[in-house]
CSV table of C-alpha atoms in Angstrom, one decimal:
chain,number,residue,atom,x,y,z
A,35,MET,CA,26.7,-9.4,-67.9
A,36,GLU,CA,27.5,-7.0,-69.4
A,37,PHE,CA,25.2,-5.4,-72.4
A,38,TYR,CA,25.8,-2.9,-75.2
A,39,LYS,CA,22.6,-0.6,-77.0
A,40,TYR,CA,22.1,0.8,-80.5
A,41,GLN,CA,19.2,2.7,-81.8
A,42,GLY,CA,19.7,2.2,-85.8
A,43,THR,CA,16.6,4.7,-87.0
A,44,GLY,CA,15.1,4.4,-83.6
A,45,ASN,CA,15.5,0.6,-83.5
A,46,ASP,CA,17.0,-0.5,-80.6
A,47,PHE,CA,18.1,-3.8,-79.4
A,48,ILE,CA,20.4,-4.4,-77.2
A,49,MET,CA,23.8,-5.9,-77.8
A,50,ILE,CA,25.6,-8.9,-76.0
A,51,ASP,CA,28.8,-11.3,-76.8
A,52,ASN,CA,28.5,-14.2,-76.7
A,53,ARG,CA,31.3,-15.8,-78.6
A,54,ASP,CA,31.8,-17.2,-75.4
A,55,LEU,CA,28.2,-19.3,-75.5
A,56,GLN,CA,27.8,-17.9,-71.6
A,57,PHE,CA,24.2,-16.3,-72.4
A,58,PRO,CA,21.6,-17.8,-70.7
A,59,LYS,CA,18.3,-18.2,-74.3
A,60,ASP,CA,16.4,-18.6,-72.3
A,61,GLN,CA,12.7,-16.8,-73.4
A,62,ASN,CA,11.4,-15.5,-70.0
A,63,ILE,CA,15.4,-13.9,-69.3
A,64,ILE,CA,15.2,-12.2,-72.6
A,65,ALA,CA,11.9,-10.3,-72.7
A,66,LYS,CA,12.5,-8.9,-69.4
A,67,LEU,CA,16.2,-8.3,-70.8
A,68,CYS,CA,13.6,-6.3,-73.6
A,69,ASP,CA,11.1,-5.0,-70.6
A,70,ARG,CA,11.0,-1.0,-71.1
A,71,ARG,CA,9.9,-0.4,-67.2
A,72,PHE,CA,11.2,-3.3,-65.4
A,73,GLY,CA,15.1,-4.2,-67.3
A,74,ILE,CA,17.0,-2.0,-70.7
A,75,GLY,CA,14.4,-1.6,-73.1
A,76,ALA,CA,14.6,-3.0,-76.7
A,77,ASP,CA,12.5,-3.9,-79.2
A,78,GLY,CA,14.1,-6.5,-79.4
A,79,LEU,CA,17.1,-8.7,-77.9
A,80,ILE,CA,21.0,-9.7,-80.5
A,81,LEU,CA,23.8,-12.4,-79.8
A,82,LEU,CA,27.3,-12.1,-81.6
A,83,GLU,CA,28.2,-15.3,-81.6
A,84,ASN,CA,31.1,-16.9,-82.9
A,85,GLU,CA,30.3,-19.4,-86.8
A,86,ASP,CA,33.3,-20.9,-88.6
A,87,ARG,CA,34.0,-19.8,-91.9
A,88,TYR,CA,32.5,-15.9,-91.4
A,89,ASP,CA,33.2,-13.0,-89.3
A,90,PHE,CA,30.7,-13.7,-86.7
A,91,LYS,CA,27.1,-14.7,-86.0
A,92,MET,CA,23.4,-12.9,-85.3
A,93,VAL,CA,21.1,-14.9,-83.6
A,94,TYR,CA,18.1,-12.9,-83.1
A,95,TYR,CA,14.6,-12.1,-80.3
A,96,ASN,CA,11.9,-9.8,-80.4
A,97,SER,CA,10.9,-8.1,-77.2
A,98,ASP,CA,8.8,-10.6,-76.0
A,99,GLY,CA,12.1,-13.4,-75.7
A,100,GLY,CA,11.2,-15.7,-78.8
A,101,GLU,CA,13.8,-16.3,-81.4
A,102,SER,CA,12.8,-14.6,-85.0
A,103,THR,CA,13.5,-14.2,-88.7
A,104,MET,CA,16.0,-11.3,-89.9
A,105,CYS,CA,16.0,-8.0,-88.8
A,106,GLY,CA,17.6,-5.4,-90.9
A,107,ASN,CA,18.0,-2.2,-87.9
A,108,GLY,CA,19.2,-4.7,-86.1
A,109,GLY,CA,21.3,-6.3,-88.5
A,110,ARG,CA,23.2,-3.1,-89.3
A,111,CYS,CA,23.7,-3.1,-86.0
A,112,LEU,CA,24.6,-5.6,-85.1
A,113,VAL,CA,28.0,-5.0,-87.5
A,114,ALA,CA,28.6,-1.8,-86.2
A,115,PHE,CA,28.9,-3.7,-82.6
A,116,ALA,CA,31.1,-5.9,-84.5
A,117,PHE,CA,33.1,-3.1,-85.4
A,118,PHE,CA,33.5,-1.6,-82.4
A,119,LEU,CA,34.5,-5.3,-80.7
A,120,ASP,CA,37.5,-4.9,-83.7
A,121,ILE,CA,35.9,-7.4,-85.2
A,122,PHE,CA,36.9,-6.8,-88.8
A,123,GLU,CA,38.2,-3.1,-90.8
A,124,GLU,CA,35.4,-1.7,-93.0
A,125,LYS,CA,33.6,-5.2,-94.4
A,126,CYS,CA,32.6,-8.1,-93.6
A,127,THR,CA,30.1,-11.6,-93.6
A,128,PHE,CA,28.5,-12.6,-90.9
A,129,THR,CA,25.8,-15.1,-91.4
A,130,ALA,CA,21.8,-15.3,-89.6
A,131,ILE,CA,19.3,-17.3,-89.4
A,132,ASP,CA,18.1,-15.8,-93.4
A,133,GLY,CA,21.2,-17.3,-94.3
A,134,GLU,CA,24.5,-14.7,-95.7
A,135,HIS,CA,25.3,-11.2,-95.1
A,136,GLU,CA,27.3,-8.7,-96.3
A,137,ALA,CA,28.1,-5.1,-95.2
A,138,GLU,CA,30.2,-2.7,-95.1
A,139,ILE,CA,30.2,0.6,-93.3
A,140,HIS,CA,31.7,4.5,-92.8
A,141,ASN,CA,31.5,6.9,-90.1
A,142,GLY,CA,29.1,4.9,-88.6
A,143,VAL,CA,26.0,4.4,-91.5
A,144,VAL,CA,26.6,0.4,-92.1
A,145,LYS,CA,24.8,-1.0,-95.5
A,146,LEU,CA,24.1,-3.5,-95.1
A,147,LYS,CA,23.4,-6.9,-98.4
A,148,MET,CA,20.5,-8.8,-98.0
A,149,ILE,CA,18.7,-11.7,-99.1
A,150,ASP,CA,17.4,-12.1,-102.7
A,151,VAL,CA,13.2,-11.4,-103.4
A,152,GLU,CA,12.5,-14.0,-106.2
A,153,ASN,CA,8.6,-12.9,-105.8
A,154,ILE,CA,6.1,-10.5,-104.4
A,155,SER,CA,2.9,-11.9,-103.8
A,156,TYR,CA,-0.4,-10.2,-102.9
A,157,ASP,CA,-3.5,-9.7,-101.2
A,158,GLY,CA,-5.8,-8.2,-102.9
A,159,GLU,CA,-4.4,-4.7,-102.8
A,160,ASP,CA,-1.8,-5.0,-100.8
A,161,SER,CA,2.1,-7.0,-101.2
A,162,VAL,CA,3.2,-9.6,-99.1
A,163,LEU,CA,6.4,-10.6,-99.8
A,164,ASN,CA,9.4,-11.8,-97.6
A,165,THR,CA,13.2,-9.7,-96.7
A,166,GLY,CA,14.7,-12.3,-94.6
A,167,SER,CA,10.6,-12.3,-92.5
A,168,PRO,CA,7.2,-11.8,-94.2
A,169,HIS,CA,5.7,-8.4,-94.3
A,170,TYR,CA,2.9,-7.1,-95.5
A,171,VAL,CA,2.8,-4.1,-97.4
A,172,LYS,CA,-0.1,-1.1,-97.2
A,173,TYR,CA,-0.2,1.9,-99.8
A,174,VAL,CA,-2.3,4.9,-97.5
A,175,GLU,CA,-2.4,8.6,-97.9
A,176,ASP,CA,-2.0,10.9,-94.5
A,177,ILE,CA,0.8,8.2,-93.2
A,178,ALA,CA,1.5,10.8,-90.3
A,179,ASN,CA,-2.2,10.7,-89.2
A,180,TYR,CA,-3.0,7.3,-89.6
A,181,ASN,CA,-4.3,4.9,-86.5
A,182,VAL,CA,-0.6,2.3,-87.7
A,183,PHE,CA,-1.2,0.7,-83.7
A,184,ALA,CA,-5.0,-0.5,-84.6
A,185,GLU,CA,-4.7,-1.5,-88.2
A,186,GLY,CA,-1.6,-3.0,-88.1
A,187,LYS,CA,-2.7,-5.0,-85.7
A,188,LYS,CA,-6.3,-5.3,-87.8
A,189,ILE,CA,-4.0,-6.8,-90.2
A,190,ARG,CA,-1.6,-9.1,-88.1
A,191,ASN,CA,-4.2,-10.8,-86.3
A,192,SER,CA,-6.3,-12.1,-89.2
A,193,LYS,CA,-7.7,-15.2,-90.3
A,194,ASN,CA,-4.6,-15.6,-92.6
A,195,TYR,CA,-1.5,-14.3,-91.0
A,196,SER,CA,-3.0,-15.3,-87.2
A,197,GLU,CA,-0.5,-18.3,-86.2
A,198,LYS,CA,2.9,-17.2,-87.7
A,199,GLY,CA,1.8,-14.0,-87.4
A,200,ILE,CA,3.0,-11.0,-90.4
A,201,ASN,CA,4.5,-7.7,-90.4
A,202,VAL,CA,2.5,-5.2,-91.2
A,203,ASN,CA,3.6,-1.6,-93.6
A,204,PHE,CA,2.1,1.3,-94.1
A,205,ILE,CA,3.5,3.4,-97.2
A,206,GLU,CA,2.8,6.5,-98.2
A,207,LYS,CA,4.6,8.3,-101.2
A,208,ILE,CA,6.4,11.9,-99.9
A,209,SER,CA,8.1,12.3,-103.5
A,210,ASP,CA,9.3,9.8,-106.3
A,211,ASN,CA,12.2,9.0,-105.3
A,212,GLU,CA,11.0,9.3,-101.3
A,213,ILE,CA,8.4,6.9,-99.3
A,214,PHE,CA,7.3,6.8,-96.0
A,215,VAL,CA,7.1,4.5,-93.9
A,216,ARG,CA,5.6,2.8,-91.1
A,217,THR,CA,5.4,-0.8,-88.9
A,218,TYR,CA,3.5,-3.1,-86.7
A,219,GLU,CA,5.6,-5.4,-85.3
A,220,ARG,CA,5.0,-9.2,-84.6
A,221,GLY,CA,7.2,-10.0,-81.8
A,222,VAL,CA,6.4,-7.2,-80.1
A,223,GLU,CA,2.7,-6.2,-80.8
A,224,ASP,CA,4.0,-2.9,-81.8
A,225,GLU,CA,4.9,0.2,-84.4
A,226,THR,CA,8.2,0.8,-83.9
A,227,TYR,CA,10.6,4.1,-85.6
A,228,SER,CA,12.0,1.7,-87.5
A,229,CYS,CA,11.7,-1.3,-89.7
A,230,GLY,CA,14.4,-2.6,-91.5
A,231,THR,CA,13.7,-5.4,-94.0
A,232,GLY,CA,9.7,-3.5,-93.7
A,233,VAL,CA,11.7,-0.7,-94.6
A,234,THR,CA,13.4,-3.4,-97.5
A,235,ALA,CA,10.2,-4.9,-98.7
A,236,SER,CA,7.5,-1.5,-98.7
A,237,ALA,CA,10.9,-0.4,-101.0
A,238,LEU,CA,10.5,-3.0,-103.1
A,239,THR,CA,7.2,-2.8,-104.2
A,240,PHE,CA,7.1,1.3,-104.8
A,241,LEU,CA,11.1,0.3,-107.4
A,242,GLN,CA,8.8,-2.2,-108.4
A,243,LYS,CA,5.2,-0.4,-109.0
A,244,ASN,CA,7.9,2.9,-110.9
A,245,ASN,CA,11.4,0.8,-112.8
A,246,LEU,CA,13.5,2.3,-110.0
A,247,ASN,CA,16.2,1.4,-108.8
A,248,SER,CA,17.1,2.4,-105.2
A,249,ILE,CA,14.5,5.3,-103.1
A,250,LYS,CA,15.0,7.7,-99.9
A,251,VAL,CA,12.7,5.8,-96.9
A,252,LYS,CA,11.8,8.5,-94.3
A,253,THR,CA,10.8,6.8,-91.0
A,254,ILE,CA,9.4,8.1,-87.9
A,255,GLY,CA,13.2,7.4,-86.4
A,256,GLY,CA,15.5,8.5,-89.5
A,257,ASN,CA,16.6,8.4,-92.5
A,258,LEU,CA,17.4,5.4,-94.3
A,259,LYS,CA,17.7,4.5,-98.3
A,260,VAL,CA,17.9,1.0,-100.2
A,261,TYR,CA,19.2,0.3,-103.8
A,262,ALA,CA,18.4,-2.9,-105.6
A,263,GLU,CA,18.6,-4.5,-109.5
A,264,LYS,CA,15.4,-7.2,-111.3
A,265,ASN,CA,16.2,-9.0,-113.6
A,266,ALA,CA,14.0,-11.7,-114.7
A,267,GLY,CA,11.7,-11.1,-111.6
A,268,LYS,CA,13.9,-11.7,-108.9
A,269,PHE,CA,15.1,-8.3,-107.1
A,270,HIS,CA,18.8,-9.3,-106.4
A,271,LYS,CA,22.0,-7.0,-105.5
A,272,ILE,CA,19.6,-5.5,-102.4
A,273,TRP,CA,21.3,-3.1,-99.8
A,274,LEU,CA,20.1,-1.7,-96.9
A,275,GLU,CA,22.0,1.8,-95.4
A,276,GLY,CA,20.9,4.7,-93.2
A,277,PRO,CA,22.8,4.4,-89.7
A,278,ALA,CA,23.8,2.4,-86.2
A,279,LYS,CA,25.0,3.6,-83.1
A,280,GLN,CA,26.0,2.8,-79.8
A,281,ILE,CA,23.5,4.8,-76.8
A,282,PHE,CA,25.5,3.1,-73.9
A,283,ARG,CA,27.1,0.8,-72.6
A,284,GLY,CA,26.1,-1.2,-69.2
A,285,LYS,CA,26.0,-4.3,-66.3
A,286,ILE,CA,23.2,-6.2,-65.2
A,287,ASP,CA,22.3,-8.6,-63.1
A,288,LEU,CA,20.5,-12.2,-65.0
A,289,ILE,CA,19.0,-12.9,-61.3
């Protein structure tokens, strides 16, 4: 099988052109491919498939092999992959598990439209919202030295969230127009270098607190930017912007 490896701010994915529907959607095979010692190694695997009325369809799997909800950085990487395959020129529309998305690419930077967010709920002082995937957002200090793995795992496996799981984001203000976000991802069950839907969720809480329409976001893997508009308490026209790059391509036996 031919595969491609992409990364978006350090969030890495195996990309497969599955327009012929030949890829075996087996959880054990996907988990093995994502394994960093016995496979290619990735935070997830993404299939590009055909879809009527759209340029393509996104099918996303976590590194544990289970099909999952929307992945923002994965979506951006898939747009870059589709552009590489000459499926579109500058702008495209595609469908994912959470619905329709628009995107555009310029000089390796992908701008992806996320779903509208109708409300932000609260768990104590922390925020809970869905940006295509469920996210928990907690403000902390000294985030560079924060134990994201231990604290994220604790919240993800707590009574309220253990059944379906939740992604846990830790956020610290750098300046009036920049934040630092680190994320523990369910399905990966570890901290990743970046999480697109998590960055979006974290950014929206900051935008709401500070009445802003855009914010720069620093992650371990690089820098992103989130834009959003708010009307009647709901966020819309939410865009996630940042680089997406092909790292390498190759062939691997699925046996």
